[in-house]
Short mmCIF file of C-alpha atoms in Angstrom, two decimals:
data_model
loop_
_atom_site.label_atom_id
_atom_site.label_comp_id
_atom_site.label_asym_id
_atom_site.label_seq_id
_atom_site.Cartn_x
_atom_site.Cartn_y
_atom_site.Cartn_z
CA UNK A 1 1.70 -12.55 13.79
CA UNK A 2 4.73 -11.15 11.93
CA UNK A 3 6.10 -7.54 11.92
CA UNK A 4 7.80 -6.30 8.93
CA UNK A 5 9.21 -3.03 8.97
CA UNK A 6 10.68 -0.68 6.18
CA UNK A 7 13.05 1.62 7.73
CA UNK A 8 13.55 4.16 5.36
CA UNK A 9 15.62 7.75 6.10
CA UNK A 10 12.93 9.64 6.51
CA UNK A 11 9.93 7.37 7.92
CA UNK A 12 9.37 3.35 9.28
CA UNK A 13 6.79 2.14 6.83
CA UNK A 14 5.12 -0.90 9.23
CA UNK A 15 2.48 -3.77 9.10
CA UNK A 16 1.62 -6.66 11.10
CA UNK A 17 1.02 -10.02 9.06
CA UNK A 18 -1.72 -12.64 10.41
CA UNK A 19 -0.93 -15.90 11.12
CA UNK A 20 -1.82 -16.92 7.76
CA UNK A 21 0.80 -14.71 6.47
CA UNK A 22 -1.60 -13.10 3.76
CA UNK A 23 -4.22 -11.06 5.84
CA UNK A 24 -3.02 -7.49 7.12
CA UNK A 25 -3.77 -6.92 10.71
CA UNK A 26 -2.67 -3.54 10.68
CA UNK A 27 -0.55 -0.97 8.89
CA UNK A 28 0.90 2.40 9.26
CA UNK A 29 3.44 5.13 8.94
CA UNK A 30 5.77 6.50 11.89
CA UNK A 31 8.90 8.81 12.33
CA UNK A 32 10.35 7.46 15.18
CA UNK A 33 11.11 4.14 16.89
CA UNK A 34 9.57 5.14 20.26
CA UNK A 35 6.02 6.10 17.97
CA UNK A 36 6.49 2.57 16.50
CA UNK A 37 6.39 0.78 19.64
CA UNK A 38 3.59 3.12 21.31
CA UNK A 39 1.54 2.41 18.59
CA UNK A 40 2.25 -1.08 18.79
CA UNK A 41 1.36 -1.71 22.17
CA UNK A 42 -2.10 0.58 21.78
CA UNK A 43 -3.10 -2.86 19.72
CA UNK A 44 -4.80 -5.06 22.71
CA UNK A 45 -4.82 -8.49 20.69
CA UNK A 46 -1.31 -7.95 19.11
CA UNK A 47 0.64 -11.29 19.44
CA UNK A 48 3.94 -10.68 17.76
CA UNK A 49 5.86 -13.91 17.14
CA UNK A 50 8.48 -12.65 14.46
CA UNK A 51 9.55 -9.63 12.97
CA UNK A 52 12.16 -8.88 9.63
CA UNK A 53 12.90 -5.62 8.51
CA UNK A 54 14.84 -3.52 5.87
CA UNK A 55 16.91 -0.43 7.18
CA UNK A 56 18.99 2.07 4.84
CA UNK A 57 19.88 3.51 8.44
CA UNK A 58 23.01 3.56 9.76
CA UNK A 59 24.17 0.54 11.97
CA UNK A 60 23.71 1.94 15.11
CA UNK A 61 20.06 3.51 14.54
CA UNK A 62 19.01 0.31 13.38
CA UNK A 63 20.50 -1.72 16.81
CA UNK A 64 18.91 0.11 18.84
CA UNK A 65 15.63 -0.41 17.17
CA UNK A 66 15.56 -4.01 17.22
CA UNK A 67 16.80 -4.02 20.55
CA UNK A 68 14.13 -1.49 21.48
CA UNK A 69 11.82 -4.29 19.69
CA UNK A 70 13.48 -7.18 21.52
CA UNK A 71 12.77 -5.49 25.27
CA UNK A 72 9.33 -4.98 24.19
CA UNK A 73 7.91 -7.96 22.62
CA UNK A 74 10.06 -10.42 23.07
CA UNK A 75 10.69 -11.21 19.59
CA UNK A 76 13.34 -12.76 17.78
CA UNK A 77 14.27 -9.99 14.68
CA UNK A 78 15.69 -10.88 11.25
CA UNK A 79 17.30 -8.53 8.98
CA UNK A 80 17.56 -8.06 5.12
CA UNK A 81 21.25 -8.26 4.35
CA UNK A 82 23.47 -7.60 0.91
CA UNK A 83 23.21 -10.42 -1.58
CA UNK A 84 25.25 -11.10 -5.28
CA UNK A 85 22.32 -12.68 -6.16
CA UNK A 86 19.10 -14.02 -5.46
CA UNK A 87 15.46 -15.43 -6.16
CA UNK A 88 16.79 -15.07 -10.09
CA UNK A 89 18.27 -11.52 -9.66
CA UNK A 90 21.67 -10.76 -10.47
CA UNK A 91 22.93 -7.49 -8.16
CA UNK A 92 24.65 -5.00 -10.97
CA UNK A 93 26.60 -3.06 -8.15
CA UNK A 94 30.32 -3.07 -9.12
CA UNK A 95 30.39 -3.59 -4.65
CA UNK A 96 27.13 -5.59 -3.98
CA UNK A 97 26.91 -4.09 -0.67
CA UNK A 98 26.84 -0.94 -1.39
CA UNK A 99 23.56 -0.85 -3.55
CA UNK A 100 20.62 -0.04 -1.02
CA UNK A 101 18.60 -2.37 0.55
CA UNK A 102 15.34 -0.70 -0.16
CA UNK A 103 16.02 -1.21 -4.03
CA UNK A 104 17.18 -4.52 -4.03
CA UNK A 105 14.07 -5.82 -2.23
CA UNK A 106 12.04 -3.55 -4.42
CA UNK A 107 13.93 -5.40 -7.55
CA UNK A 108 13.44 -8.79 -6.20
CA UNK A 109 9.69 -8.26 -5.47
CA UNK A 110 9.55 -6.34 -9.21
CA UNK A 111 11.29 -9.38 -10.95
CA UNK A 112 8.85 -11.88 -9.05
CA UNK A 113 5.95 -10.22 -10.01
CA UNK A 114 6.70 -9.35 -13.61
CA UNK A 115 8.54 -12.74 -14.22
CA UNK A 116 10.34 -10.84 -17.09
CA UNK A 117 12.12 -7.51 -17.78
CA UNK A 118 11.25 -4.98 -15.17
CA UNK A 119 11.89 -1.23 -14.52
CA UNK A 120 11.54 -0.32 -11.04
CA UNK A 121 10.62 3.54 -10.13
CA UNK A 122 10.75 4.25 -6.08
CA UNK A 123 9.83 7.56 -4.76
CA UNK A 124 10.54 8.22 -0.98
CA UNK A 125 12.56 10.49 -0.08
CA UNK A 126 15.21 9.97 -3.18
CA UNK A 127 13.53 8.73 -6.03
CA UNK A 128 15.38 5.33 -8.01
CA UNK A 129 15.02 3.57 -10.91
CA UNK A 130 16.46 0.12 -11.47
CA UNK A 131 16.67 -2.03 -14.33
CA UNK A 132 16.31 -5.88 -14.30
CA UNK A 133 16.58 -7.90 -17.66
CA UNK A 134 14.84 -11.47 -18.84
CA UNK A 135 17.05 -13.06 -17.35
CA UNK A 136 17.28 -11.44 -14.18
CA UNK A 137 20.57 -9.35 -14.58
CA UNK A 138 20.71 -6.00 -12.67
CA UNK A 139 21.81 -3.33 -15.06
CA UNK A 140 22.31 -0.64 -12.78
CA UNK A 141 19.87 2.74 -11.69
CA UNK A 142 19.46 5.82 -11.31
CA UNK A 143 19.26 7.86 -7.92
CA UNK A 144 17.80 11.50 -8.08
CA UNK A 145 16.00 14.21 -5.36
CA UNK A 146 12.28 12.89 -4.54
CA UNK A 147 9.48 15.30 -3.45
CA UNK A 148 10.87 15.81 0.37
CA UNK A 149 14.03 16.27 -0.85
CA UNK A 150 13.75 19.00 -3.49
CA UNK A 151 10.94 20.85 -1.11
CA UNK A 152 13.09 20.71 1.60
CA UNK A 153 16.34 22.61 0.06
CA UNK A 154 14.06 25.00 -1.84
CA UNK A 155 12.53 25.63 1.88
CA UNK A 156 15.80 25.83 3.33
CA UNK A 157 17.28 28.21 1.12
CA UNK A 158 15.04 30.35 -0.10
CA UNK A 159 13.43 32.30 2.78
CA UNK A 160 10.13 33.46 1.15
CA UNK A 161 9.02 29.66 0.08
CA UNK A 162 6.88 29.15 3.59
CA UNK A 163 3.95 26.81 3.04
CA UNK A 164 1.72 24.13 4.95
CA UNK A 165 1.18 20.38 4.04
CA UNK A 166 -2.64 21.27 2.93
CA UNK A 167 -1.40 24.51 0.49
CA UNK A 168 1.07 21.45 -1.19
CA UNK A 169 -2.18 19.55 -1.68
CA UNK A 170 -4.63 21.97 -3.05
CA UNK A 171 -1.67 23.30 -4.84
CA UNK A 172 -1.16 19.78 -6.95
CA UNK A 173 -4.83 19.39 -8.18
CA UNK A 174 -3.73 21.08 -11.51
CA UNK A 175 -0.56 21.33 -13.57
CA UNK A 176 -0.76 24.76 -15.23
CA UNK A 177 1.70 27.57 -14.06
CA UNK A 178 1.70 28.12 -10.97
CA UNK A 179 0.24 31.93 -9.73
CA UNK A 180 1.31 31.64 -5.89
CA UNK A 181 4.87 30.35 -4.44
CA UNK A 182 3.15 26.93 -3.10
CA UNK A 183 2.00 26.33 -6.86
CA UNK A 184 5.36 26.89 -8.46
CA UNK A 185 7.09 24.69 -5.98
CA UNK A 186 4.93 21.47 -5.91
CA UNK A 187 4.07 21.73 -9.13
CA UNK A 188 7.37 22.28 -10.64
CA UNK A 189 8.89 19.26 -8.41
CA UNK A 190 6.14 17.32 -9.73
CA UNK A 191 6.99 18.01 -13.07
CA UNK A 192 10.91 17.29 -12.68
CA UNK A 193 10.07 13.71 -11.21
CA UNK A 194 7.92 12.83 -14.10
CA UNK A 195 10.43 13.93 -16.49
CA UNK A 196 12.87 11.76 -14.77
CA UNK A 197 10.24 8.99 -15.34
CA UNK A 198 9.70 9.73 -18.95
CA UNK A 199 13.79 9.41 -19.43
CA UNK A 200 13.62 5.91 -17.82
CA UNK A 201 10.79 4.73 -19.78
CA UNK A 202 12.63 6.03 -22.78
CA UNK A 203 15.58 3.98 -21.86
CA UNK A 204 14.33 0.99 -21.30
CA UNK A 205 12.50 0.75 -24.56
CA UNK A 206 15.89 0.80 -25.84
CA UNK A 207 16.86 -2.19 -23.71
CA UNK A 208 13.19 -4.24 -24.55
CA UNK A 209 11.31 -2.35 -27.20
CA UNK A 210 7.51 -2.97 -25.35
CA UNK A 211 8.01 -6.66 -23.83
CA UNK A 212 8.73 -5.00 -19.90
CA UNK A 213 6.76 -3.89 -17.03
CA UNK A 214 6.91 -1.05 -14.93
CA UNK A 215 6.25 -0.91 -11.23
CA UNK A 216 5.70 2.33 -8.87
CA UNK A 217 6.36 2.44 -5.31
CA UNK A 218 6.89 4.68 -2.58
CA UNK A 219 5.31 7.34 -1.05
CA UNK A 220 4.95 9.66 -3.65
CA UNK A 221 4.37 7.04 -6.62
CA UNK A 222 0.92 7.77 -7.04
CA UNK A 223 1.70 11.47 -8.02
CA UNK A 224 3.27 9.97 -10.80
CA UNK A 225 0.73 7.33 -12.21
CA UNK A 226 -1.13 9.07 -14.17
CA UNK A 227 2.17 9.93 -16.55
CA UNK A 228 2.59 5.85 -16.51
CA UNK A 229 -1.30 4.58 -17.61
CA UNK A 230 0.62 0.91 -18.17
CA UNK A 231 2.93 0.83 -14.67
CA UNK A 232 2.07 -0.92 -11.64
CA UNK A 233 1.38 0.86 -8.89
CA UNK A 234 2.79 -1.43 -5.86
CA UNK A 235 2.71 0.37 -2.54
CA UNK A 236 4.06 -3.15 -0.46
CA UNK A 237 6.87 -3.74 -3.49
CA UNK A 238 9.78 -3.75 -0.43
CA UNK A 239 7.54 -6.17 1.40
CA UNK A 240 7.18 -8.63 -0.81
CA UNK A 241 11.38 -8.62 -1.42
CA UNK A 242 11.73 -8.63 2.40
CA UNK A 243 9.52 -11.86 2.65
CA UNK A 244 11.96 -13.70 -0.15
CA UNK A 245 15.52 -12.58 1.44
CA UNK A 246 14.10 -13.08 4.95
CA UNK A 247 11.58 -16.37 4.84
CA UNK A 248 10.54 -17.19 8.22
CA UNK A 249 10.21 -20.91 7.52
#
C-alpha cells in the first residue's frame, strides 16, 4: 500500500493507495500529525510499504512528520522537491524554488490531464491560479485570501462576527443579501472568490480565446463550480502531480 500525503498550512489531506496503485483504501482529512498516525493505526489490515508527500510547511514541521512516520510504520518516505521543469511543464518562477509545491503538482497533474492549455484554480486556505500554455510554459499566478483566510481576519477583528460551522452552511444555500452577520460574511467571501475566478477566466481567454481547460481543486472548489459550468472539478489534482515528481518505480 502507498501513503500519499498533502500537507497543506492549514490541514494533511491523506489516502492510502492499494497495491494496484489505482484503488483507494482509504481517505481523509486531519489537523495534526499525531491525528494522522492515530487514525492510521485504527486501520487493522493497513500494510504501508511506501509513502510520498507534498508539504508547504516549514522544514522542521515537515521532519518531524516523516520521522514521526518512519518510527511508526517503518516506511521509507519520499518527498516532492522544486523542479525547472518537468513531465512537459516549464516552472515560470523568476526562483523555481520559491513557487509552492502544492501548485506545481497541481500544474503538472492539470497539464497531464488537459494535454493542452490549462488554468489551474486552488482553493485551500489561499486560493491560486496558475497558467500553463500548449506547450507547457508556466506563465505565472495569482495568490489571493481563500474562505479560511478572509473568515478568519473578519473573525479576528471584528468582535460582533461570532458564528458556528453549521450557521456558515445554512448561510451559503442562497446568494441574495445577506439579513444576519453569518449571511453577509459567507456570502460576501463567496462572492469575492468567484469574482477572482471570473478575472482569471477573463484572462486567459486573452491568452487562448476558448481552446483551454479549467480545473478546480481544493477544499472549497466546489463552492465555486457552479460559476465555472465548463471547469473540472478535481479534488486529487495534487495527487496525481505527486505520483509524476515522486514515481515509486
Amino acid at each position: 500500500m502507498i501513503l500519499e500525503l498533502d500537507c497543506g498550512n492549514s490541514f494533511i489531506k491523506w489516502r492510502v493507495l492499494e497495491s494496484d496503485k489505482v484503488r483507494v483504501f482509504a481517505e481523509g482529512v486531519v489537523d495534526s500529525d499525531a491525528a494522522l498516525i492515530n487514525g492510521l493505526r485504527s486501520f487493522v489490515t493497513l500494510a504501508l510499504k511506501h509513502c510520498r508527500l507534498v508539504s508547504v510547511r516549514a522544514s522542521e514541521e515537515t521532519s518531524a512528520l516523516v520521522a514521526a512516520l518512519v518510527d511508526n510504520f517503518g516506511i521509507a518516505v519520499t518527498c516532492a522537491a522544486p523542479s525547472r521543469h518537468m513531465a512537459g511543464v516549464r516552472n515560470g518562477y523568476e526562483d523555481f524554488e520559491r513557487l509552492g509545491l502544492d501548485r506545481w503538482l497541481a500544474m503538472l497533474g492539470g497539464f497531464r490531464l488537459a494535454s493542452g492549455a490549462c488554468l489551474i484554480l486552488d482553493f485551500g486556505t489561499a486560493a491560486t491560479a496558475d497558467f500553463i500554455a500548449a506547450d507547457g510554459e508556466h506563465l505565472g499566478g495569482f495568490i489571493c485570501p481563500g474562505m479560511p483566510l478572509m473568515r478568519n481576519q473578519l473573525r479576528t477583528h471584528t468582535r460582533k462576527i461570532r458564528y458556528d460551522d453549521a450557521s456558515a452552511e445554512r448561510a451559503l444555500e442562497s446568494f441574495v443579501p445577506g439579513r444576519t452577520t453569518v449571511e453577509a460574511v459567507e456570502r460576501g467571501c463567496t462572492l469575492m472568490l468567484r469574482g477572482f475566478v471570473l478575472t482569471q477566466l477573463e484572462l486567459a481567454r486573452s491568452y487562448w480565446g476558448s481552446d483551454f481547460s479549467v480545473f478546480l481543486t481544493g477544499g472549497d472548489a466546489e463552492l465555486i463550480s457552479d460559476a465555472v459550468p465548463g471547469a473540472r472539478l478535481v479534488p486529487d489534482l495534487i495527487f496525481i502531480g505527486l505520483a509524476m515528481a515522486c514515481p515509486l518505480s
